[in-house]
Short mmCIF file of C-alpha atoms in Angstrom, two decimals:
data_model
loop_
_atom_site.label_atom_id
_atom_site.label_comp_id
_atom_site.label_asym_id
_atom_site.label_seq_id
_atom_site.Cartn_x
_atom_site.Cartn_y
_atom_site.Cartn_z
CA MET A 1 -137.68 -117.17 2.05
CA ILE A 2 -140.90 -118.76 3.28
CA THR A 3 -139.13 -120.23 6.34
CA ASP A 4 -137.89 -116.75 7.36
CA ARG A 5 -141.49 -115.49 7.38
CA LEU A 6 -142.61 -118.52 9.37
CA GLU A 7 -139.81 -118.01 11.91
CA GLN A 8 -140.88 -114.36 12.31
CA ILE A 9 -144.49 -115.45 12.89
CA GLU A 10 -143.43 -118.03 15.49
CA ASN A 11 -141.23 -115.46 17.27
CA ARG A 12 -144.12 -112.97 17.31
CA TYR A 13 -146.44 -115.70 18.67
CA GLN A 14 -144.01 -116.40 21.54
CA GLU A 15 -143.60 -112.68 22.22
CA ILE A 16 -147.39 -112.20 22.48
CA SER A 17 -147.63 -115.19 24.80
CA LYS A 18 -145.09 -113.54 27.16
CA GLN A 19 -146.87 -110.16 26.99
CA MET A 20 -150.23 -111.74 27.84
CA ALA A 21 -148.66 -113.37 30.91
CA ASP A 22 -147.25 -110.02 32.08
CA PRO A 23 -149.31 -108.71 35.07
CA ALA A 24 -148.72 -105.11 33.90
CA VAL A 25 -150.44 -105.86 30.57
CA ALA A 26 -153.27 -107.89 32.16
CA THR A 27 -154.82 -104.71 33.62
CA ASP A 28 -155.17 -103.08 30.18
CA ILE A 29 -158.35 -104.70 28.79
CA GLN A 30 -158.05 -103.18 25.31
CA LYS A 31 -154.41 -104.25 24.99
CA VAL A 32 -155.22 -107.79 26.18
CA THR A 33 -158.11 -107.99 23.67
CA GLU A 34 -155.85 -106.89 20.80
CA LEU A 35 -153.10 -109.34 21.81
CA ALA A 36 -155.57 -112.22 22.23
CA LYS A 37 -156.96 -111.52 18.77
CA GLU A 38 -153.50 -111.51 17.17
CA PHE A 39 -152.45 -114.61 19.15
CA SER A 40 -155.54 -116.48 17.94
CA SER A 41 -154.92 -115.45 14.31
CA LEU A 42 -151.27 -116.67 14.40
CA GLU A 43 -151.99 -119.95 16.20
CA PRO A 44 -153.02 -122.11 13.16
CA THR A 45 -149.87 -121.05 11.25
CA VAL A 46 -147.56 -121.69 14.21
CA ARG A 47 -149.17 -125.06 14.97
CA THR A 48 -148.77 -126.19 11.33
CA TYR A 49 -145.20 -124.85 11.11
CA ARG A 50 -144.19 -126.70 14.28
CA GLU A 51 -145.59 -129.95 12.90
CA TYR A 52 -143.70 -129.30 9.64
CA LYS A 53 -140.40 -128.80 11.53
CA LYS A 54 -141.06 -131.91 13.61
CA GLN A 55 -141.61 -134.01 10.47
CA LEU A 56 -138.41 -132.68 8.87
CA ALA A 57 -136.43 -133.41 12.03
CA GLN A 58 -137.63 -137.03 12.04
CA ILE A 59 -136.31 -137.70 8.52
CA ASN A 60 -132.62 -137.83 9.55
CA ASP A 61 -133.35 -140.18 12.46
CA LEU A 62 -135.39 -142.49 10.23
CA LYS A 63 -132.67 -142.52 7.54
CA GLU A 64 -130.27 -143.85 10.19
CA MET A 65 -132.82 -146.47 11.28
CA VAL A 66 -133.16 -147.67 7.66
CA LYS A 67 -129.49 -148.78 7.88
CA ASP A 68 -130.20 -150.88 11.01
CA ASN A 69 -129.31 -154.59 10.96
CA ASP A 70 -132.75 -155.52 12.34
CA PRO A 71 -135.12 -156.04 9.36
CA GLU A 72 -138.19 -155.16 11.46
CA ILE A 73 -136.69 -151.80 12.46
CA ARG A 74 -135.69 -151.15 8.82
CA GLU A 75 -139.23 -151.93 7.60
CA MET A 76 -140.83 -149.73 10.25
CA ALA A 77 -138.43 -146.85 9.42
CA GLU A 78 -139.13 -147.17 5.69
CA MET A 79 -142.90 -147.07 6.28
CA GLU A 80 -142.60 -143.99 8.48
CA LEU A 81 -140.32 -142.27 5.95
CA GLU A 82 -142.88 -142.92 3.21
CA SER A 83 -145.62 -141.46 5.40
CA ILE A 84 -143.55 -138.35 6.16
CA HIS A 85 -142.69 -137.80 2.48
CA GLU A 86 -146.44 -137.82 1.76
CA ARG A 87 -147.25 -135.50 4.68
CA ILE A 88 -144.59 -132.81 4.03
CA PRO A 89 -146.03 -131.57 0.69
CA GLN A 90 -149.48 -131.40 2.35
CA LEU A 91 -148.06 -129.29 5.19
CA GLU A 92 -146.21 -127.05 2.71
CA GLU A 93 -149.49 -126.47 0.83
CA GLU A 94 -151.29 -125.68 4.12
CA LEU A 95 -148.54 -123.22 5.08
CA GLU A 96 -148.76 -121.48 1.70
CA LEU A 97 -152.48 -120.92 2.25
CA LEU A 98 -151.95 -119.82 5.86
CA LEU A 99 -149.41 -117.23 4.70
CA ILE A 100 -151.90 -115.60 2.32
CA PRO A 101 -152.64 -112.14 3.82
CA LYS A 102 -155.85 -112.42 5.82
CA ASP A 103 -158.74 -110.00 5.68
CA PRO A 104 -158.55 -108.22 9.07
CA ASN A 105 -162.36 -108.23 9.21
CA ASP A 106 -162.76 -112.01 8.81
CA GLU A 107 -163.36 -112.64 12.52
CA LYS A 108 -166.00 -109.92 12.84
CA ASN A 109 -169.76 -110.14 13.23
CA VAL A 110 -171.76 -108.68 10.35
CA ILE A 111 -174.78 -106.53 9.62
CA VAL A 112 -176.74 -107.75 6.60
CA GLU A 113 -179.24 -105.68 4.65
CA ILE A 114 -181.61 -107.33 2.16
CA ARG A 115 -183.95 -105.30 -0.07
CA GLY A 116 -186.56 -106.38 -2.57
CA ALA A 117 -185.48 -104.76 -5.86
CA ALA A 118 -186.92 -105.33 -9.37
CA GLY A 119 -190.12 -107.38 -9.50
CA GLY A 120 -192.61 -105.80 -7.09
CA ASP A 121 -194.25 -108.21 -4.63
CA GLU A 122 -192.25 -111.16 -5.94
CA ALA A 123 -188.95 -109.32 -5.26
CA ASN A 124 -190.04 -108.72 -1.65
CA ILE A 125 -191.07 -112.37 -1.26
CA PHE A 126 -187.65 -113.41 -2.60
CA ALA A 127 -185.97 -111.03 -0.11
CA GLY A 128 -187.86 -112.94 2.61
CA ASP A 129 -186.65 -116.26 1.16
CA LEU A 130 -183.04 -115.02 1.28
CA PHE A 131 -183.47 -113.91 4.90
CA ARG A 132 -184.76 -117.38 5.83
CA MET A 133 -181.85 -118.96 3.90
CA TYR A 134 -179.29 -116.96 5.92
CA ASN A 135 -181.22 -117.65 9.12
CA LYS A 136 -181.06 -121.40 8.56
CA TYR A 137 -177.40 -121.21 7.51
CA ALA A 138 -176.63 -119.31 10.73
CA GLU A 139 -178.33 -122.09 12.73
CA THR A 140 -176.01 -124.71 11.16
CA LYS A 141 -173.00 -122.61 12.21
CA GLY A 142 -174.21 -121.88 15.74
CA TRP A 143 -174.46 -118.15 14.95
CA LYS A 144 -177.03 -115.79 16.46
CA ILE A 145 -179.31 -113.55 14.36
CA GLU A 146 -180.88 -110.35 15.68
CA VAL A 147 -183.31 -108.39 13.47
CA LEU A 148 -182.57 -104.66 13.72
CA TYR A 149 -185.04 -103.22 11.21
CA ALA A 150 -187.71 -104.73 8.99
CA GLU A 151 -190.33 -103.46 6.57
CA SER A 152 -192.52 -106.50 5.99
CA LYS A 153 -195.09 -106.54 3.16
CA GLU A 154 -198.67 -107.81 3.19
CA ALA A 155 -198.04 -110.01 0.12
CA GLY A 156 -195.13 -111.61 2.00
CA GLY A 157 -191.42 -111.04 2.49
CA TYR A 158 -189.72 -107.70 3.04
CA SER A 159 -189.05 -104.55 1.08
CA GLN A 160 -186.11 -104.15 3.48
CA ILE A 161 -184.71 -106.13 6.40
CA GLU A 162 -181.51 -105.51 8.37
CA PHE A 163 -180.09 -107.97 10.86
CA MET A 164 -176.92 -108.68 12.80
CA VAL A 165 -175.23 -112.08 12.63
CA SER A 166 -172.95 -112.82 15.59
CA GLY A 167 -170.61 -115.76 16.05
CA ASP A 168 -167.29 -117.26 15.06
CA ALA A 169 -165.66 -115.73 11.93
CA VAL A 170 -169.02 -114.71 10.43
CA TYR A 171 -167.61 -112.14 7.96
CA SER A 172 -165.16 -114.69 6.53
CA MET A 173 -168.13 -116.75 5.30
CA LEU A 174 -170.82 -114.16 4.52
CA LYS A 175 -168.68 -111.44 2.89
CA TYR A 176 -169.24 -113.06 -0.52
CA GLU A 177 -173.01 -112.46 -0.37
CA SER A 178 -173.02 -108.73 -1.24
CA GLY A 179 -174.57 -108.00 -4.62
CA VAL A 180 -177.70 -108.58 -6.70
CA HIS A 181 -179.40 -111.96 -6.32
CA ARG A 182 -181.73 -112.93 -9.19
CA VAL A 183 -184.60 -115.42 -8.98
CA GLN A 184 -186.37 -117.15 -11.88
CA ARG A 185 -189.61 -118.91 -10.97
CA VAL A 186 -193.39 -118.87 -11.26
CA PRO A 187 -194.41 -116.13 -8.80
CA GLN A 188 -196.53 -117.03 -5.77
CA THR A 189 -198.58 -113.95 -6.66
CA GLU A 190 -199.58 -115.30 -10.12
CA SER A 191 -201.50 -118.36 -11.24
CA SER A 192 -200.67 -118.26 -14.96
CA GLY A 193 -197.57 -120.43 -14.66
CA ARG A 194 -195.36 -117.87 -16.41
CA ILE A 195 -191.72 -117.81 -15.21
CA HIS A 196 -190.88 -114.41 -13.78
CA THR A 197 -187.45 -112.85 -13.09
CA SER A 198 -187.06 -110.73 -9.95
CA THR A 199 -184.12 -109.45 -7.94
CA ALA A 200 -183.15 -108.64 -4.38
CA THR A 201 -180.00 -106.87 -3.21
CA VAL A 202 -177.81 -108.02 -0.33
CA VAL A 203 -175.20 -105.91 1.47
CA VAL A 204 -172.92 -107.48 4.11
CA LEU A 205 -171.07 -105.06 6.38
CA PRO A 206 -168.44 -106.01 8.98
CA GLU A 207 -169.38 -104.75 12.43
CA ALA A 208 -167.29 -101.69 13.26
CA GLU A 209 -165.51 -101.76 16.62
CA ASP A 210 -164.21 -98.79 18.57
CA ILE A 211 -160.64 -99.61 17.56
CA ASP A 212 -161.61 -99.42 13.84
CA PHE A 213 -162.63 -95.77 13.97
CA GLU A 214 -164.27 -93.33 16.36
CA LEU A 215 -167.72 -91.91 15.61
CA ASN A 216 -168.08 -88.25 16.57
CA MET A 217 -171.57 -88.02 18.07
CA ASP A 218 -171.60 -84.25 17.48
CA GLU A 219 -171.92 -85.10 13.78
CA VAL A 220 -174.90 -87.43 14.32
CA ARG A 221 -178.55 -86.30 14.29
CA VAL A 222 -180.98 -88.55 16.19
CA ASP A 223 -184.70 -88.60 15.25
CA THR A 224 -187.48 -90.68 16.82
CA PHE A 225 -190.69 -91.90 15.18
CA ASN A 226 -193.48 -94.47 15.61
CA SER A 227 -192.49 -97.96 14.44
CA SER A 228 -194.51 -99.37 11.55
CA GLY A 229 -195.80 -102.76 10.45
CA PRO A 230 -196.86 -104.25 7.08
CA GLY A 231 -197.96 -101.63 4.58
CA GLY A 232 -196.51 -98.83 6.68
CA GLN A 233 -199.18 -98.94 9.38
CA SER A 234 -198.18 -97.70 12.82
CA VAL A 235 -197.86 -100.54 15.32
CA ASN A 236 -197.32 -98.51 18.48
CA THR A 237 -198.11 -95.08 19.79
CA THR A 238 -194.76 -94.38 21.44
CA ARG A 239 -191.91 -92.87 19.46
CA SER A 240 -189.59 -95.80 20.16
CA ALA A 241 -188.19 -96.18 16.62
CA VAL A 242 -184.92 -94.31 16.05
CA ARG A 243 -183.27 -92.90 12.93
CA VAL A 244 -179.67 -91.67 13.07
CA THR A 245 -178.00 -89.55 10.38
CA HIS A 246 -174.28 -88.90 9.96
CA MET A 247 -174.56 -85.33 8.72
CA PRO A 248 -171.17 -84.95 6.94
CA THR A 249 -171.89 -87.95 4.67
CA ASN A 250 -175.72 -88.04 4.90
CA THR A 251 -175.47 -91.73 5.87
CA VAL A 252 -178.69 -92.93 7.54
CA ALA A 253 -179.54 -95.92 9.74
CA GLN A 254 -182.71 -96.78 11.64
CA CYS A 255 -184.04 -99.39 14.03
CA GLN A 256 -187.53 -100.12 15.36
CA ASP A 257 -187.45 -103.75 16.50
CA GLY A 258 -185.91 -103.24 19.95
CA LYS A 259 -187.92 -103.13 23.17
CA SER A 260 -187.11 -99.49 23.91
CA GLN A 261 -185.94 -96.25 22.34
CA HIS A 262 -182.58 -96.70 24.08
CA GLU A 263 -182.14 -100.20 22.59
CA ASN A 264 -183.17 -98.99 19.12
CA LYS A 265 -180.74 -96.09 19.27
CA ALA A 266 -177.86 -98.43 20.19
CA SER A 267 -178.73 -100.76 17.29
CA ALA A 268 -179.15 -97.87 14.81
CA LEU A 269 -175.71 -96.56 15.80
CA LYS A 270 -174.23 -100.04 15.20
CA ILE A 271 -175.65 -100.00 11.66
CA LEU A 272 -174.45 -96.43 11.10
CA LYS A 273 -170.91 -97.25 12.27
CA ALA A 274 -170.83 -100.35 10.06
CA ARG A 275 -171.90 -98.29 7.01
CA LEU A 276 -169.30 -95.60 7.69
CA TYR A 277 -166.59 -98.23 8.26
CA ASP A 278 -167.61 -99.90 4.99
CA LYS A 279 -167.19 -96.57 3.16
CA ILE A 280 -163.63 -96.36 4.51
CA LEU A 281 -162.92 -99.95 3.38
CA GLN A 282 -164.39 -99.39 -0.11
CA GLU A 283 -162.32 -96.20 -0.58
CA LYS A 284 -159.19 -98.11 0.49
CA LEU A 285 -159.94 -100.92 -1.99
CA ASP A 286 -160.54 -98.41 -4.78
CA LYS A 287 -157.07 -96.98 -4.17
CA GLU A 288 -155.49 -100.44 -4.12
CA GLY A 289 -157.12 -101.39 -7.45
CA ALA A 290 -155.55 -104.80 -8.11
CA GLU A 291 -156.35 -105.96 -4.59
CA ARG A 292 -160.07 -105.42 -5.25
CA LYS A 293 -159.91 -107.77 -8.26
CA SER A 294 -158.61 -110.63 -6.13
CA LYS A 295 -161.34 -110.13 -3.51
CA ILE A 296 -164.50 -111.80 -4.76
CA GLY A 297 -166.67 -110.29 -2.04
CA ALA A 298 -165.56 -106.73 -2.74
CA GLY A 299 -167.06 -106.16 -6.18
CA ASP A 300 -169.60 -103.59 -7.28
CA ARG A 301 -172.72 -103.83 -5.10
CA SER A 302 -174.87 -103.46 -8.23
CA GLU A 303 -173.25 -106.54 -9.82
CA LYS A 304 -175.51 -109.56 -10.46
CA ILE A 305 -173.73 -112.27 -8.49
CA ARG A 306 -176.10 -115.24 -8.40
CA THR A 307 -179.15 -116.71 -10.13
CA TYR A 308 -181.67 -118.99 -8.41
CA ASN A 309 -183.52 -120.94 -11.15
CA TYR A 310 -186.42 -122.82 -9.53
CA PRO A 311 -187.79 -124.75 -12.57
CA GLN A 312 -184.39 -126.44 -13.03
CA ASN A 313 -183.48 -126.55 -9.31
CA ARG A 314 -180.28 -124.76 -10.40
CA ILE A 315 -178.19 -122.12 -8.66
CA THR A 316 -175.31 -120.33 -10.41
CA ASP A 317 -172.69 -118.01 -8.97
CA HIS A 318 -171.68 -115.85 -11.94
CA ARG A 319 -168.44 -114.52 -10.41
CA ILE A 320 -166.74 -117.91 -10.57
CA GLY A 321 -168.98 -119.76 -13.05
CA PHE A 322 -170.06 -122.23 -10.34
CA THR A 323 -173.35 -124.13 -10.89
CA ILE A 324 -175.06 -126.85 -8.85
CA GLN A 325 -178.47 -128.51 -9.23
CA GLN A 326 -179.19 -128.15 -5.50
CA LEU A 327 -181.26 -124.98 -5.24
CA ASP A 328 -183.72 -126.66 -2.89
CA ARG A 329 -180.89 -127.51 -0.47
CA VAL A 330 -179.17 -124.11 -0.73
CA ILE A 331 -182.36 -122.10 -0.13
CA ASP A 332 -182.88 -124.33 2.92
CA GLY A 333 -179.65 -122.95 4.38
CA ARG A 334 -177.06 -125.42 3.04
CA LEU A 335 -174.82 -122.74 1.56
CA ASP A 336 -171.47 -124.40 2.25
CA PRO A 337 -170.80 -125.80 -1.27
CA ILE A 338 -171.10 -122.32 -2.81
CA ILE A 339 -169.20 -120.48 -0.07
CA GLU A 340 -166.41 -123.09 -0.07
CA ALA A 341 -166.07 -122.73 -3.87
CA LEU A 342 -165.83 -118.93 -3.50
CA ILE A 343 -163.19 -119.21 -0.74
CA THR A 344 -161.14 -121.68 -2.84
CA GLU A 345 -161.23 -119.39 -5.87
CA GLU A 346 -160.25 -116.32 -3.84
CA GLN A 347 -157.33 -118.22 -2.30
CA ARG A 348 -156.22 -119.30 -5.79
CA ARG A 349 -156.28 -115.68 -7.00
CA LYS A 350 -154.33 -114.49 -3.99
CA LEU A 351 -151.71 -117.22 -4.44
CA GLU A 352 -151.31 -116.21 -8.11
CA LYS A 353 -150.93 -112.58 -7.03
CA ALA A 354 -148.33 -113.50 -4.38
CA GLU A 355 -146.33 -115.52 -6.92
#
């Protein structure tokens, strides 16, 4: 029964509240952090469930008031009953959605990697356009962006750029962006007016925390090198750029945009941990099979997910067949219509699976 699950959630919420008030627990920072996270995740469900119970409880009282001799009281009770009967189905729908199993990574910060793929200079320019799109989107959400590694190109854009996005529930919104993004337009690098198709790849990784898994530094090789600018030219004479390699899996990460070798090493390790954590998540999804199909943002990274058609000002997300004639707005950072459509579709698939 759905109410049994909701009662269990409310009981757990109250239990956490008591634990967090316990002075013995307050001294354990990791425990408090874990409890606060769980408390925060349960709060919307508990708040909605309590309103639902309150509305149900009012029905019996109002039914008695409808029998009152005073016509004004009867009219007021009837109006309130009508309002409650409209509100209850809405609350039931909200509770159904709130009970859909949540992605445990939804509240995390992310590391995003964008690479120019097919199309030469135009692909790199498009990679730069995507970076600016995410940058502007982050501004609308109050998120912070920190560039960790960038290989800019003289013709414009980037052959590769990696950056961290920090803020409230970043992964829940950006996890759908992983895949191949295709652009159709007249290249800036040509004057013939011929429409060209180029691609850039995007990978979004949830930031790995210490409680997710522990990185054994004995298995990590650290190399230093001179950081480089456009075209690969060296931009400083100190070996401040850092490359880290997880030797058992040959997973590599690097950073050169920090102010010091120490800062670059810390950032490179963040990227490395995120990549290793992502490997664990992908392996888990592969084993679960059906669960992967319901998760729109967990498809094959080589899958073409979206087309940006400039001549027609059209953007299409191929995973859900969603098209809008607002490419100019989306590339300017107004991504919400697409992301909201992706979230709605994923929720629908999960509800179908639950039923």
